Amino acid sequence: MPGIIYPYLPEGRSICYVGPDRLFMALAKVYAQRHSLDRVMPNAAVLVKGSRIIGIGANGSDYHDLHGCRRVELKCRSGEGYELCDGCHPRNHGEAKALQSAHSHGHDPRGADLYLWGHWWCCEPCWKLMEAAGIRDVCLLQDSETLFNREHPDNIVDRQFI
């Protein structure tokens, strides 16, 4: 979408946007609702190659329940300070877990598309993982820059499954 300034976007890459009724986005939403361990910003990623799902993953871990979040305590900005909190580490992001799922089932993610529900951008570590894996397109929910942006007054954070 023109005019969106992402906190991070690799040079030469773009985001595609799809509606909530698109099958793989709808599946990402259901998976996030059922499997995300992040109560604040639940998300899930679905990796699709051709018309087949080759990987799926939701964000989070039980770390925050047990230890809290150092990034929240320090009021880190979105996308910063992942090294300060094991629960926020990129290995716990939906994108990384979907890639891990694909690899663990013997699927090659090169040329696959990633559908991400619950965020309006992908962090630098996730982009690096996706680029190294050969992900073709990253698809976000239409209007995600409003819906999942905590700073936007019309966001649905904390209400995305109502």
PDB file of C-alpha atoms in Angstrom:
ATOM      1  CA  MET A   1       0.000   0.000   0.000  1.00  0.00           C
ATOM      2  CA  PRO A   2       1.438   3.345  -0.970  1.00  0.00           C
ATOM      3  CA  GLY A   3       2.278   5.766   1.783  1.00  0.00           C
ATOM      4  CA  ILE A   4       2.874   3.200   4.532  1.00  0.00           C
ATOM      5  CA  ILE A   5       6.160   3.708   6.312  1.00  0.00           C
ATOM      6  CA  TYR A   6       7.175   0.393   7.832  1.00  0.00           C
ATOM      7  CA  PRO A   7       9.558   0.256  10.784  1.00  0.00           C
ATOM      8  CA  TYR A   8      11.565  -2.152   8.627  1.00  0.00           C
ATOM      9  CA  LEU A   9      11.322  -3.275   5.018  1.00  0.00           C
ATOM     10  CA  PRO A  10      14.318  -4.610   3.068  1.00  0.00           C
ATOM     11  CA  GLU A  11      15.271  -2.691  -0.035  1.00  0.00           C
ATOM     12  CA  GLY A  12      13.566  -4.088  -3.101  1.00  0.00           C
ATOM     13  CA  ARG A  13      10.869  -5.913  -1.129  1.00  0.00           C
ATOM     14  CA  SER A  14       7.194  -5.072  -0.894  1.00  0.00           C
ATOM     15  CA  ILE A  15       4.154  -6.323   0.988  1.00  0.00           C
ATOM     16  CA  CYS A  16       1.027  -7.683  -0.643  1.00  0.00           C
ATOM     17  CA  TYR A  17      -2.335  -7.229   1.009  1.00  0.00           C
ATOM     18  CA  VAL A  18      -5.270  -9.615   1.018  1.00  0.00           C
ATOM     19  CA  GLY A  19      -8.747  -9.534   2.475  1.00  0.00           C
ATOM     20  CA  PRO A  20      -9.846 -11.464   5.562  1.00  0.00           C
ATOM     21  CA  ASP A  21     -11.840 -13.875   3.391  1.00  0.00           C
ATOM     22  CA  ARG A  22      -8.721 -15.095   1.536  1.00  0.00           C
ATOM     23  CA  LEU A  23      -8.374 -18.761   2.563  1.00  0.00           C
ATOM     24  CA  PHE A  24      -4.790 -18.694   3.829  1.00  0.00           C
ATOM     25  CA  MET A  25      -5.287 -15.435   5.727  1.00  0.00           C
ATOM     26  CA  ALA A  26      -8.443 -16.824   7.333  1.00  0.00           C
ATOM     27  CA  LEU A  27      -6.469 -19.924   8.365  1.00  0.00           C
ATOM     28  CA  ALA A  28      -3.709 -17.743   9.829  1.00  0.00           C
ATOM     29  CA  LYS A  29      -6.314 -15.904  11.916  1.00  0.00           C
ATOM     30  CA  VAL A  30      -7.817 -19.141  13.262  1.00  0.00           C
ATOM     31  CA  TYR A  31      -4.359 -20.538  14.003  1.00  0.00           C
ATOM     32  CA  ALA A  32      -3.356 -17.350  15.846  1.00  0.00           C
ATOM     33  CA  GLN A  33      -6.523 -17.447  17.914  1.00  0.00           C
ATOM     34  CA  ARG A  34      -6.015 -21.085  18.889  1.00  0.00           C
ATOM     35  CA  HIS A  35      -2.239 -21.378  19.196  1.00  0.00           C
ATOM     36  CA  SER A  36      -0.557 -18.024  19.853  1.00  0.00           C
ATOM     37  CA  LEU A  37       0.979 -17.764  23.300  1.00  0.00           C
ATOM     38  CA  ASP A  38       1.318 -13.990  23.020  1.00  0.00           C
ATOM     39  CA  ARG A  39      -1.702 -12.441  24.695  1.00  0.00           C
ATOM     40  CA  VAL A  40      -0.840  -8.890  23.632  1.00  0.00           C
ATOM     41  CA  MET A  41      -0.119  -9.298  19.907  1.00  0.00           C
ATOM     42  CA  PRO A  42      -1.156 -12.806  18.837  1.00  0.00           C
ATOM     43  CA  ASN A  43      -0.153 -13.691  15.312  1.00  0.00           C
ATOM     44  CA  ALA A  44       0.314 -16.653  13.039  1.00  0.00           C
ATOM     45  CA  ALA A  45       1.980 -17.279   9.712  1.00  0.00           C
ATOM     46  CA  VAL A  46       0.964 -19.752   7.024  1.00  0.00           C
ATOM     47  CA  LEU A  47       3.513 -20.765   4.381  1.00  0.00           C
ATOM     48  CA  VAL A  48       1.975 -21.675   1.039  1.00  0.00           C
ATOM     49  CA  LYS A  49       3.713 -23.177  -1.965  1.00  0.00           C
ATOM     50  CA  GLY A  50       1.544 -23.559  -5.011  1.00  0.00           C
ATOM     51  CA  SER A  51      -1.796 -24.136  -3.353  1.00  0.00           C
ATOM     52  CA  ARG A  52      -0.448 -26.298  -0.517  1.00  0.00           C
ATOM     53  CA  ILE A  53       0.277 -25.299   3.067  1.00  0.00           C
ATOM     54  CA  ILE A  54       3.837 -26.350   3.812  1.00  0.00           C
ATOM     55  CA  GLY A  55       4.266 -24.706   7.221  1.00  0.00           C
ATOM     56  CA  ILE A  56       2.313 -22.931   9.917  1.00  0.00           C
ATOM     57  CA  GLY A  57       3.294 -21.296  13.181  1.00  0.00           C
ATOM     58  CA  ALA A  58       1.990 -18.967  15.866  1.00  0.00           C
ATOM     59  CA  ASN A  59       4.043 -16.560  17.913  1.00  0.00           C
ATOM     60  CA  GLY A  60       4.884 -16.651  21.584  1.00  0.00           C
ATOM     61  CA  SER A  61       6.234 -18.873  24.313  1.00  0.00           C
ATOM     62  CA  ASP A  62       5.445 -19.391  27.977  1.00  0.00           C
ATOM     63  CA  TYR A  63       8.424 -17.212  28.953  1.00  0.00           C
ATOM     64  CA  HIS A  64       6.331 -14.077  29.564  1.00  0.00           C
ATOM     65  CA  ASP A  65       3.918 -15.949  31.835  1.00  0.00           C
ATOM     66  CA  LEU A  66       6.826 -17.176  33.932  1.00  0.00           C
ATOM     67  CA  HIS A  67       9.179 -14.179  33.861  1.00  0.00           C
ATOM     68  CA  GLY A  68       7.395 -11.119  32.477  1.00  0.00           C
ATOM     69  CA  CYS A  69       8.848  -9.082  29.635  1.00  0.00           C
ATOM     70  CA  ARG A  70      11.976  -6.990  30.008  1.00  0.00           C
ATOM     71  CA  ARG A  71      11.156  -5.095  26.788  1.00  0.00           C
ATOM     72  CA  VAL A  72       7.816  -3.972  28.249  1.00  0.00           C
ATOM     73  CA  GLU A  73       9.505  -2.945  31.515  1.00  0.00           C
ATOM     74  CA  LEU A  74      12.015  -0.841  29.563  1.00  0.00           C
ATOM     75  CA  LYS A  75       9.311   0.484  27.200  1.00  0.00           C
ATOM     76  CA  CYS A  76      11.177  -0.642  24.090  1.00  0.00           C
ATOM     77  CA  ARG A  77       9.713   0.381  20.768  1.00  0.00           C
ATOM     78  CA  SER A  78       8.171  -2.227  18.521  1.00  0.00           C
ATOM     79  CA  GLY A  79      10.881  -4.197  16.732  1.00  0.00           C
ATOM     80  CA  GLU A  80      13.641  -3.241  19.173  1.00  0.00           C
ATOM     81  CA  GLY A  81      15.329  -4.985  22.062  1.00  0.00           C
ATOM     82  CA  TYR A  82      14.497  -8.587  21.175  1.00  0.00           C
ATOM     83  CA  GLU A  83      17.828  -9.609  22.710  1.00  0.00           C
ATOM     84  CA  LEU A  84      16.611  -8.347  26.114  1.00  0.00           C
ATOM     85  CA  CYS A  85      13.803 -10.894  26.490  1.00  0.00           C
ATOM     86  CA  ASP A  86      13.869 -14.586  25.662  1.00  0.00           C
ATOM     87  CA  GLY A  87      10.095 -14.530  25.147  1.00  0.00           C
ATOM     88  CA  CYS A  88      10.427 -11.854  22.448  1.00  0.00           C
ATOM     89  CA  HIS A  89      13.293 -13.561  20.630  1.00  0.00           C
ATOM     90  CA  PRO A  90      12.628 -13.851  16.880  1.00  0.00           C
ATOM     91  CA  ARG A  91      12.662 -17.672  17.157  1.00  0.00           C
ATOM     92  CA  ASN A  92       9.272 -17.190  18.876  1.00  0.00           C
ATOM     93  CA  HIS A  93       7.786 -15.140  16.012  1.00  0.00           C
ATOM     94  CA  GLY A  94       5.100 -16.628  13.782  1.00  0.00           C
ATOM     95  CA  GLU A  95       7.226 -16.289  10.655  1.00  0.00           C
ATOM     96  CA  ALA A  96      10.131 -18.229  12.182  1.00  0.00           C
ATOM     97  CA  LYS A  97       7.835 -20.919  13.566  1.00  0.00           C
ATOM     98  CA  ALA A  98       6.155 -21.393  10.166  1.00  0.00           C
ATOM     99  CA  LEU A  99       9.570 -21.804   8.536  1.00  0.00           C
ATOM    100  CA  GLN A 100      10.596 -24.254  11.257  1.00  0.00           C
ATOM    101  CA  SER A 101       7.370 -26.187  10.657  1.00  0.00           C
ATOM    102  CA  ALA A 102       8.070 -26.406   6.917  1.00  0.00           C
ATOM    103  CA  HIS A 103      11.639 -27.612   7.475  1.00  0.00           C
ATOM    104  CA  SER A 104      10.607 -30.161  10.124  1.00  0.00           C
ATOM    105  CA  HIS A 105       8.139 -31.689   7.659  1.00  0.00           C
ATOM    106  CA  GLY A 106      10.738 -31.854   4.879  1.00  0.00           C
ATOM    107  CA  HIS A 107       9.364 -28.982   2.794  1.00  0.00           C
ATOM    108  CA  ASP A 108      11.561 -26.554   0.877  1.00  0.00           C
ATOM    109  CA  PRO A 109      10.175 -23.033   1.418  1.00  0.00           C
ATOM    110  CA  ARG A 110      11.914 -21.521  -1.626  1.00  0.00           C
ATOM    111  CA  GLY A 111       9.275 -19.789  -3.723  1.00  0.00           C
ATOM    112  CA  ALA A 112       6.586 -20.026  -1.048  1.00  0.00           C
ATOM    113  CA  ASP A 113       4.361 -17.152   0.041  1.00  0.00           C
ATOM    114  CA  LEU A 114       3.854 -16.253   3.695  1.00  0.00           C
ATOM    115  CA  TYR A 115       0.467 -15.069   4.982  1.00  0.00           C
ATOM    116  CA  LEU A 116       0.741 -13.254   8.318  1.00  0.00           C
ATOM    117  CA  TRP A 117      -2.225 -12.455  10.547  1.00  0.00           C
ATOM    118  CA  GLY A 118      -1.829 -10.124  13.523  1.00  0.00           C
ATOM    119  CA  HIS A 119       0.957  -7.730  12.513  1.00  0.00           C
ATOM    120  CA  TRP A 120       1.302  -4.820  10.122  1.00  0.00           C
ATOM    121  CA  TRP A 121       4.999  -5.353   9.365  1.00  0.00           C
ATOM    122  CA  CYS A 122       7.762  -7.950   9.732  1.00  0.00           C
ATOM    123  CA  CYS A 123      10.836  -7.269  11.854  1.00  0.00           C
ATOM    124  CA  GLU A 124      14.364  -7.305  10.449  1.00  0.00           C
ATOM    125  CA  PRO A 125      15.299 -10.725  11.911  1.00  0.00           C
ATOM    126  CA  CYS A 126      12.183 -12.297  10.379  1.00  0.00           C
ATOM    127  CA  TRP A 127      12.824 -10.676   7.012  1.00  0.00           C
ATOM    128  CA  LYS A 128      16.378 -12.027   7.080  1.00  0.00           C
ATOM    129  CA  LEU A 129      15.067 -15.535   7.823  1.00  0.00           C
ATOM    130  CA  MET A 130      12.462 -15.288   5.087  1.00  0.00           C
ATOM    131  CA  GLU A 131      14.907 -13.960   2.510  1.00  0.00           C
ATOM    132  CA  ALA A 132      17.452 -16.684   3.361  1.00  0.00           C
ATOM    133  CA  ALA A 133      14.673 -19.277   2.985  1.00  0.00           C
ATOM    134  CA  GLY A 134      13.660 -17.878  -0.408  1.00  0.00           C
ATOM    135  CA  ILE A 135      10.171 -16.691   0.535  1.00  0.00           C
ATOM    136  CA  ARG A 136       8.621 -15.054  -2.512  1.00  0.00           C
ATOM    137  CA  ASP A 137       5.836 -12.813  -1.175  1.00  0.00           C
ATOM    138  CA  VAL A 138       4.736 -11.687   2.270  1.00  0.00           C
ATOM    139  CA  CYS A 139       0.997 -11.069   2.491  1.00  0.00           C
ATOM    140  CA  LEU A 140      -0.594  -9.099   5.299  1.00  0.00           C
ATOM    141  CA  LEU A 141      -4.225  -8.451   6.068  1.00  0.00           C
ATOM    142  CA  GLN A 142      -5.746  -5.526   4.180  1.00  0.00           C
ATOM    143  CA  ASP A 143      -5.671  -2.433   6.442  1.00  0.00           C
ATOM    144  CA  SER A 144      -3.289  -4.178   8.866  1.00  0.00           C
ATOM    145  CA  GLU A 145      -1.322  -0.940   9.273  1.00  0.00           C
ATOM    146  CA  THR A 146      -4.397   0.388  11.085  1.00  0.00           C
ATOM    147  CA  LEU A 147      -5.797  -2.777  12.631  1.00  0.00           C
ATOM    148  CA  PHE A 148      -2.613  -4.118  14.264  1.00  0.00           C
ATOM    149  CA  ASN A 149      -0.718  -0.890  14.900  1.00  0.00           C
ATOM    150  CA  ARG A 150      -0.913  -0.119  18.622  1.00  0.00           C
ATOM    151  CA  GLU A 151      -0.275   3.547  17.894  1.00  0.00           C
ATOM    152  CA  HIS A 152      -3.211   3.917  15.502  1.00  0.00           C
ATOM    153  CA  PRO A 153      -6.439   5.097  17.200  1.00  0.00           C
ATOM    154  CA  ASP A 154      -8.569   2.640  15.191  1.00  0.00           C
ATOM    155  CA  ASN A 155      -6.549  -0.480  16.001  1.00  0.00           C
ATOM    156  CA  ILE A 156      -8.148  -3.756  17.082  1.00  0.00           C
ATOM    157  CA  VAL A 157      -5.292  -4.853  19.342  1.00  0.00           C
ATOM    158  CA  ASP A 158      -6.794  -6.841  22.247  1.00  0.00           C
ATOM    159  CA  ARG A 159     -10.057  -7.183  20.253  1.00  0.00           C
ATOM    160  CA  GLN A 160      -8.994  -8.975  17.091  1.00  0.00           C
ATOM    161  CA  PHE A 161     -10.966 -12.159  17.782  1.00  0.00           C
ATOM    162  CA  ILE A 162     -14.224 -10.598  18.957  1.00  0.00           C
TER     163      ILE A 162
END
